[in-house]
Every structure is written in C-alpha cells, then in structure tokens.
Tab-separated table of C-alpha atoms in Angstrom:
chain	number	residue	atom	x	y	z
N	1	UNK	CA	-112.109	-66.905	-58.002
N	2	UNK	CA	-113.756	-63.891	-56.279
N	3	UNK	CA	-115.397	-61.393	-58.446
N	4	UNK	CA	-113.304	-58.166	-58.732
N	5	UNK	CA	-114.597	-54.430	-58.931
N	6	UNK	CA	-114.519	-54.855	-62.761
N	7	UNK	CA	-117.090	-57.587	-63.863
N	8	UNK	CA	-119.855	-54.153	-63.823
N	9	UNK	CA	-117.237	-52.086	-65.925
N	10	UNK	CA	-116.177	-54.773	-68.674
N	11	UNK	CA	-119.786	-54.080	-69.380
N	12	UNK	CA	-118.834	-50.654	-70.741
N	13	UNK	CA	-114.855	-51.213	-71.560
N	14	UNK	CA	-114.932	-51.466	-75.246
N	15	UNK	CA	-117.136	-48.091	-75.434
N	16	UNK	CA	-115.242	-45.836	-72.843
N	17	UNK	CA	-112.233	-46.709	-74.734
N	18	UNK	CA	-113.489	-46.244	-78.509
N	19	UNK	CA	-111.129	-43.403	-78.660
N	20	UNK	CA	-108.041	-45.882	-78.262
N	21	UNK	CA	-105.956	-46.753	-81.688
N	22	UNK	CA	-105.511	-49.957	-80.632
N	23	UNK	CA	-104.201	-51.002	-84.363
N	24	UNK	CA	-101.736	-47.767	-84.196
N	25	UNK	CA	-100.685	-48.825	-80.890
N	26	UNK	CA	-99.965	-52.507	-81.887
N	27	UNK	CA	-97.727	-51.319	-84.281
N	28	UNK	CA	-95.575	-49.022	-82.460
N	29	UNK	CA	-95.170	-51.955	-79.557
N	30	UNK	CA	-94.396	-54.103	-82.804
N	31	UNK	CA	-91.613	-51.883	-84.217
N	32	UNK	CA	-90.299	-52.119	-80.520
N	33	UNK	CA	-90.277	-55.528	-80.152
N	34	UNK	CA	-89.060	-56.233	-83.772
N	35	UNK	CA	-86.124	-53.650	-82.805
N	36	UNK	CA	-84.886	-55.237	-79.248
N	37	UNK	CA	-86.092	-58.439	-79.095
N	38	UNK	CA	-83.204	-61.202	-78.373
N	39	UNK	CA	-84.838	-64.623	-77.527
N	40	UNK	CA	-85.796	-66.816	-80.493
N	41	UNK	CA	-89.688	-66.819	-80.125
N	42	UNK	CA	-92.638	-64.765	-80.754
N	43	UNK	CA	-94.826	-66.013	-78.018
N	44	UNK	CA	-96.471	-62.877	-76.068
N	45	UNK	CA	-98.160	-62.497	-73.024
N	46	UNK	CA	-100.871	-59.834	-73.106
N	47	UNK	CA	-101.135	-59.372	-69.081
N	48	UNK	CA	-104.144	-57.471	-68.186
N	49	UNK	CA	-105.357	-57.905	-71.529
N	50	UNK	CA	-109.094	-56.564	-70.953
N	51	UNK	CA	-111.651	-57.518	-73.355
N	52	UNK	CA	-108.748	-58.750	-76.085
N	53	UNK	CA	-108.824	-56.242	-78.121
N	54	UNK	CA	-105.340	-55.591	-77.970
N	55	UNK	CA	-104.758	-59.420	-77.932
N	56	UNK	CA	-106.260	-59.324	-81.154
N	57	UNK	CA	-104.372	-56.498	-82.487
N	58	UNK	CA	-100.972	-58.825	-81.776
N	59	UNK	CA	-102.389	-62.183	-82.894
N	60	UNK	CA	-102.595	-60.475	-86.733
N	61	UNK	CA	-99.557	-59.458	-86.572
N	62	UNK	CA	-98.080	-62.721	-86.173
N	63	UNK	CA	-97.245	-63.420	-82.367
N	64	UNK	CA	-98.419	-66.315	-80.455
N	65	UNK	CA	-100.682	-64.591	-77.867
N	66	UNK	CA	-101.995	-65.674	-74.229
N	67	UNK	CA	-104.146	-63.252	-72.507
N	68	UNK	CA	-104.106	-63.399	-68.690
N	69	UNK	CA	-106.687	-61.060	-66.865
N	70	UNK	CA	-108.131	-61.338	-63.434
N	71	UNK	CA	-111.768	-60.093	-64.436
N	72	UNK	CA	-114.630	-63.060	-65.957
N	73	UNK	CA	-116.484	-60.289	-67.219
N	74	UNK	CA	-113.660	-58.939	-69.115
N	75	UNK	CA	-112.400	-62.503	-70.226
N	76	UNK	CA	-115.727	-63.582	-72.051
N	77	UNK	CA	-115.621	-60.226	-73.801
N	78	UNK	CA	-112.326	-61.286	-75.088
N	79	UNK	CA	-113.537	-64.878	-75.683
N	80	UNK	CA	-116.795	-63.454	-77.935
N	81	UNK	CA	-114.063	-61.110	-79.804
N	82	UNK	CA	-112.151	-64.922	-80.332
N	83	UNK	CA	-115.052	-66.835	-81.675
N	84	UNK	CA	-116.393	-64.012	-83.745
N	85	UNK	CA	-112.802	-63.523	-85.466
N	86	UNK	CA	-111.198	-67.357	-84.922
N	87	UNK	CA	-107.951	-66.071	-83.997
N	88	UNK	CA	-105.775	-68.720	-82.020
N	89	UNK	CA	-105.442	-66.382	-78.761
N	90	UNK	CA	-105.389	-68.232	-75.738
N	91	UNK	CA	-106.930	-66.990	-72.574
N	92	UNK	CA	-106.350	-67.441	-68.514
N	93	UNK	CA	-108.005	-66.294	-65.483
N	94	UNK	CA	-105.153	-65.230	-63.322
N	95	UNK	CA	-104.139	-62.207	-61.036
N	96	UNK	CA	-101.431	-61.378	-62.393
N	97	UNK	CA	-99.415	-60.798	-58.846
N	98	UNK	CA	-99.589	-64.743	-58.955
N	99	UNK	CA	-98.681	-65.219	-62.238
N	100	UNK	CA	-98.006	-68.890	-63.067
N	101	UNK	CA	-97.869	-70.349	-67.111
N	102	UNK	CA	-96.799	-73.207	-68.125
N	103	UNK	CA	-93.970	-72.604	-69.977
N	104	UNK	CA	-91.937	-68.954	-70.597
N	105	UNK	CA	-92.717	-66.561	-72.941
N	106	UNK	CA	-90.694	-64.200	-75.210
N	107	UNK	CA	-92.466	-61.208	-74.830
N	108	UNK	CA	-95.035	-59.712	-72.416
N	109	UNK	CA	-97.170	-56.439	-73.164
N	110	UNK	CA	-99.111	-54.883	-70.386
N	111	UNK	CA	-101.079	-51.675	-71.740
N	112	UNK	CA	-103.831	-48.645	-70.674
N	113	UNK	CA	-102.300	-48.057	-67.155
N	114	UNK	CA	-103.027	-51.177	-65.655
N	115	UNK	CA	-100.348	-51.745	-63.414
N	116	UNK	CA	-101.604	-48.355	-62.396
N	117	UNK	CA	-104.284	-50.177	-60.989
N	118	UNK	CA	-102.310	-52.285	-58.618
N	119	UNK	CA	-103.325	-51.534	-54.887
N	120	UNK	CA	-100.006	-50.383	-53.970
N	121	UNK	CA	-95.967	-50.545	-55.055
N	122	UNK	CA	-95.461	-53.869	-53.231
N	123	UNK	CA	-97.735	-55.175	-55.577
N	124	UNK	CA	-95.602	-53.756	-59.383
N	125	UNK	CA	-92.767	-55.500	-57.506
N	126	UNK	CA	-94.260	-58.879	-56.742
N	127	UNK	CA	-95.334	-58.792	-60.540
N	128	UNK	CA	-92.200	-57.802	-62.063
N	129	UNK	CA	-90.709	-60.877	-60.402
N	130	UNK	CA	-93.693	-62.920	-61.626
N	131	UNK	CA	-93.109	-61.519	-65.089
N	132	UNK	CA	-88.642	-61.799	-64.741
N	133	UNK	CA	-89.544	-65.863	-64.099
N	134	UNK	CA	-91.712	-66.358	-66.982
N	135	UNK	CA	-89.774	-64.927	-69.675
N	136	UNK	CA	-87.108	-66.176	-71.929
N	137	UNK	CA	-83.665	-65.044	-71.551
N	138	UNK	CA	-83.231	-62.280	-74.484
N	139	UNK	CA	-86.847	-61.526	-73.743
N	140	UNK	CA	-89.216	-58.394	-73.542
N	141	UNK	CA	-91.467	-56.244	-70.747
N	142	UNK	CA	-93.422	-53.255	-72.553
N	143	UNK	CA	-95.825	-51.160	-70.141
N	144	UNK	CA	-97.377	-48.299	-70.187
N	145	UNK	CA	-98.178	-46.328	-66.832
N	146	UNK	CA	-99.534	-43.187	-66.245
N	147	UNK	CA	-97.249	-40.671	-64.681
N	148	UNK	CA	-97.506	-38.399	-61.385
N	149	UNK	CA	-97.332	-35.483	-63.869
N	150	UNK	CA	-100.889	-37.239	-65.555
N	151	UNK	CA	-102.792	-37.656	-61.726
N	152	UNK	CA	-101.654	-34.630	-60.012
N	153	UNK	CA	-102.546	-32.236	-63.069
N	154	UNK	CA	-104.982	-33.802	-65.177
N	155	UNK	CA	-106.625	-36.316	-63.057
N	156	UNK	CA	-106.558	-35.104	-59.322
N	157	UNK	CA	-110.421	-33.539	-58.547
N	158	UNK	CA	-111.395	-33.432	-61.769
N	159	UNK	CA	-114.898	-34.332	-63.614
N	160	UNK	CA	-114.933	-35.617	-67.199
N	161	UNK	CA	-117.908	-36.313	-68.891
N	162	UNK	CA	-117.977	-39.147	-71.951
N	163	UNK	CA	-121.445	-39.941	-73.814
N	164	UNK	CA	-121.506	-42.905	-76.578
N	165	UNK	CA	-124.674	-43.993	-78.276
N	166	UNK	CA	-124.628	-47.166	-75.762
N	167	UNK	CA	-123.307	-44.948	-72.503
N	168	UNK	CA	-123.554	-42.073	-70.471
N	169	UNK	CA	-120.314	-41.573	-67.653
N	170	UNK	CA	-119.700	-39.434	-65.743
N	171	UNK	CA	-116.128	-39.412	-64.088
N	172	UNK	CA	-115.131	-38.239	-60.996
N	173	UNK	CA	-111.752	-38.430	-59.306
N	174	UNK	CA	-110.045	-37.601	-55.935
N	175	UNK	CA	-106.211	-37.464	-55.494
N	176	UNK	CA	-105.251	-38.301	-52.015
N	177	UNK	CA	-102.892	-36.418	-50.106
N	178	UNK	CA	-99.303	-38.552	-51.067
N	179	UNK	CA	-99.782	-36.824	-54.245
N	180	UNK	CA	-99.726	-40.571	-56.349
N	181	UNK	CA	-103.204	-41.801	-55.393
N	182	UNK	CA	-105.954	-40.976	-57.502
N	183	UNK	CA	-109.742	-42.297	-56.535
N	184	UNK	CA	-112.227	-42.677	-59.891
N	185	UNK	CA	-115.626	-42.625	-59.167
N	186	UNK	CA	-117.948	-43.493	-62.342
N	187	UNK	CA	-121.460	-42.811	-62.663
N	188	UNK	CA	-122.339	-45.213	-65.694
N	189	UNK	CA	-126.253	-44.625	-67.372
N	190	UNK	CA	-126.985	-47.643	-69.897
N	191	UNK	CA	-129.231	-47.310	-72.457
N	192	UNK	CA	-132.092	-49.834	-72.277
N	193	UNK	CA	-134.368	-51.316	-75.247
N	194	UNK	CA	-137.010	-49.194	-73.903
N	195	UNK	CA	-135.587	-45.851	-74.013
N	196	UNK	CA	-134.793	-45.383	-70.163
N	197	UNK	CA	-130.853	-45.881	-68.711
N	198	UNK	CA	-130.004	-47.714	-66.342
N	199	UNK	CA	-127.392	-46.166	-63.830
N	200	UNK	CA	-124.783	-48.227	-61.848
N	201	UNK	CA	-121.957	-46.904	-59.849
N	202	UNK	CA	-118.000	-47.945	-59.888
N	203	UNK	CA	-115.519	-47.107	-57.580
N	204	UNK	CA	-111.841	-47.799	-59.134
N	205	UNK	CA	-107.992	-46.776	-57.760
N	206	UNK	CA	-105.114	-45.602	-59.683
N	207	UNK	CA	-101.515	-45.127	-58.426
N	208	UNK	CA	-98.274	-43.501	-60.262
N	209	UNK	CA	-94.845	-44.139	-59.484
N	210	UNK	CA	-91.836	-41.881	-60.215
N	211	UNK	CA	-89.734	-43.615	-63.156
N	212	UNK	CA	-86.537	-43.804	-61.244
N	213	UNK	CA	-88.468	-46.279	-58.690
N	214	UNK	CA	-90.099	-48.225	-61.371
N	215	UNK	CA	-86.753	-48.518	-63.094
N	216	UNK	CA	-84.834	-50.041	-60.338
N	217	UNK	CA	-87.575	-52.528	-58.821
N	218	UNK	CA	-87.318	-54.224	-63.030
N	219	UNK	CA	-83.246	-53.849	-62.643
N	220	UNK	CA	-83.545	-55.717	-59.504
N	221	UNK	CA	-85.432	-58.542	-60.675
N	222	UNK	CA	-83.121	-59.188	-63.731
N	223	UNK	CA	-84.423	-56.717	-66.506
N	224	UNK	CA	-81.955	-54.179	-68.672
N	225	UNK	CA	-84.239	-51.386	-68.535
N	226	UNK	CA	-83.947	-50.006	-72.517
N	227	UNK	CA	-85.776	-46.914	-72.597
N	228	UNK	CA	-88.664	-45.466	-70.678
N	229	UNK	CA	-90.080	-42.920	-73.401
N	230	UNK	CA	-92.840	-40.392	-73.676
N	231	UNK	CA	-96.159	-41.653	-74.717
N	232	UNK	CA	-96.299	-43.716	-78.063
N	233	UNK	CA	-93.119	-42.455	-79.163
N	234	UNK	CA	-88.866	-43.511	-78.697
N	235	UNK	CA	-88.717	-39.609	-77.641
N	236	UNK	CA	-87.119	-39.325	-73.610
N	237	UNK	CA	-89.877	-39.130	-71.110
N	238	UNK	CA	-90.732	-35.269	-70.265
N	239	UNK	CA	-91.792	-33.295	-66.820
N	240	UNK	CA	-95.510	-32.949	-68.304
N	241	UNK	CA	-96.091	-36.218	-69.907
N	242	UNK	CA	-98.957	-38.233	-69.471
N	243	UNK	CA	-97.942	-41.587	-69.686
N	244	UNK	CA	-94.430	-43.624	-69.621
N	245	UNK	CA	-93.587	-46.367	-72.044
N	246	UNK	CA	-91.026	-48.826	-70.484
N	247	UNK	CA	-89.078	-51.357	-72.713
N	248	UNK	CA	-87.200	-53.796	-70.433
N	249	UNK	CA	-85.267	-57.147	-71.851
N	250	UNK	CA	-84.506	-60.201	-69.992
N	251	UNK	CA	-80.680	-60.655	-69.494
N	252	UNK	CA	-79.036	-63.980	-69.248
C-alpha cells in the first residue's frame, strides 16, 4: 500500500492531541451506544482509529474492537499501545473508502474529524455505503465532523501555535474560496537527544459538509439518522458549533 501524507505526522499524533479526553469521550459514545443500540453484539469498528488510543478506550469497556486505518505509521503506534497493554484489539490496514471485513459488525465509531479528511463528498458517500454493508441490522454509525461554522470562523487563515516537551507546531491554515475547504499547513520542530529540533513540514486537507447533506447521503444508504447533536453532548446541533455528533442505526 502507498504511503499516505500521515506516516511523518503519526510521529507527533499522540502529543498534538494530549489535550483530547479520550476516556471522557469513550464514555459519552458508550452511553450512546448502550442507549440505541438494537443488534445483539458488541463488536465495534474503530474506522480511522489513529494510533488506538481510542481503540483502547472501547476495548476496556467491554466491546470487541477492530481498528481499520489507512496510515502504517499510525497502525504500529496502535500496535506498541496493544503489546504494552495486551488488550485483544485487532488491527487492519485499509482505506476505509474500500472497506472490506470479514464478517459485520454491530457498531462502528469514527472520531477527531476524520471523515473531514476525505478528499471530497463523493468520497463520505462511497464510505457510508462501505460502512451500511458491514453492519448488522439494528446496528450503529457514531461520527464526529467538524462543522462549516468550525472552518469558516475558527479555522479559515488562522495560525495556532502548540509546544509540548517532545514538539514544537506551528499551524497554519487556508480556507479556499467554496467556503468548506480548509488547507493545514504544519511546521513540526522535534526535539533531538542532543538539544537541537529537527523541523519537518506537513501539508493536510479538511472539508465540512452542511448536516442536512450529510444526513441524507446515511438515509440513502439505509441508516435512521437518530440525532446529530452539538459536540459531546445529546443537546441539538447550534449555528456556532464546532463539531457535529451523528448517531445513525442500521434498519432492517
């Protein structure tokens, strides 16, 4: 499989998102799950699942968990995180636009604005179908997204700055004139043994979707869209929220 744009930034994954609650957010997709879940099974698909960590978060909590990700680098993260803590995750190198398991799952969680990262809307269709054919009847779709409220305000042109004892980034972005498109540039600076950093430069795309689009592409490939809320929370989505939460079950 061809390298992606994100074997450089698994790298620095776990540290430029130190500031996530993973454990917090494992239990509020729980609560979810435990709440609307119909099909008889607790086996869950983390898609995009990163370096594991929120594969982890699930496996304690009791579900039967395959990670699928598209990135090596970010896979033997995950797989370190699986020896060092001997939890029976499962992991598979897959886009997830081809998304092909043998066998259906109940659930499947796909978290921090990855389908966000899709190269365009084609693409969140051809992976809600992928996802529709692999679950169980009675089954569940969770996602997060970040919303066109998050890129034109709060991400369009501007420059963040995040320092950890490891890494130095500096984060640039670009939003494109459809008003969806945002362009990340990120100036990384790794610490070395010796005192000096080392910089290294990635260039990442991020793309929002109005809720109304996203909710009809899942209704058209079999879902029961449930709620799309605001952030972590069952409250209705709002015109200045930053990210969407969509539950979506499986009907027969």
């Amino acid at each position: 499989m061809d390298q992606t744009g994100y074997e450089m930034f698994s790298f620095y994954y776990d540290a430029l998102t130190g500031n996530v609650d993973y454990a917090a957010r494992a239990d509020y997709f729980d609560r979810l799950m435990q709440t609307h879940l119909r099909s008889p099974g607790r086996v869950l698909l983390d898609l995009a699942c990163g370096t594991g960590t929120m594969a982890e978060e699930m496996a304690k909590r009791g579900y039967d968990v395959i990670g699928v990700d598209y990135s090596c680098g970010m896979l033997s993260r995950a797989m370190d995180k699986k020896m060092e803590n001997g939890l029976p995750i499962q992991y598979v190198q897959q886009d997830m636009r081809e998304l092909s398991l043998c066998g259906t799952v109940d659930l499947t969680l796909c978290t921090l604005d990855s389908l966000n990262h899709l190269p365009d809307f084609a693409a969140v269709q051809q992976v809600f179908a992928r996802v529709a054919a692999a679950t169980e009847s009675g089954g569940l779709f969770l996602f997060d997204m970040n919303t066109l409220y998050k890129h034109r305000v709060l991400l369009g042109n501007q420059v963040y700055v995040y320092e950890t004892d490891d890494v130095y980034c500096v984060w640039e972005n670009a939003l494109r004139e459809d008003g969806c498109t945002v362009d990340l540039t990120l100036e990384l600076f790794q610490r070395c043994e010796d005192g000096r950093y080392r910089r290294q430069e990635e260039f990442l795309t991020e793309r929002a979707y109005a809720p109304e689009k996203v909710q009809a592409v899942l209704e058209a490939v079999g879902f029961c869209v449930l709620g799309i809320y605001h952030a972590d929370t069952t409250e209705p989505l709002r015109t200045d929220s930053q990210r969407m939460v969509v539950v979506a079950r499986k009907e027969g």
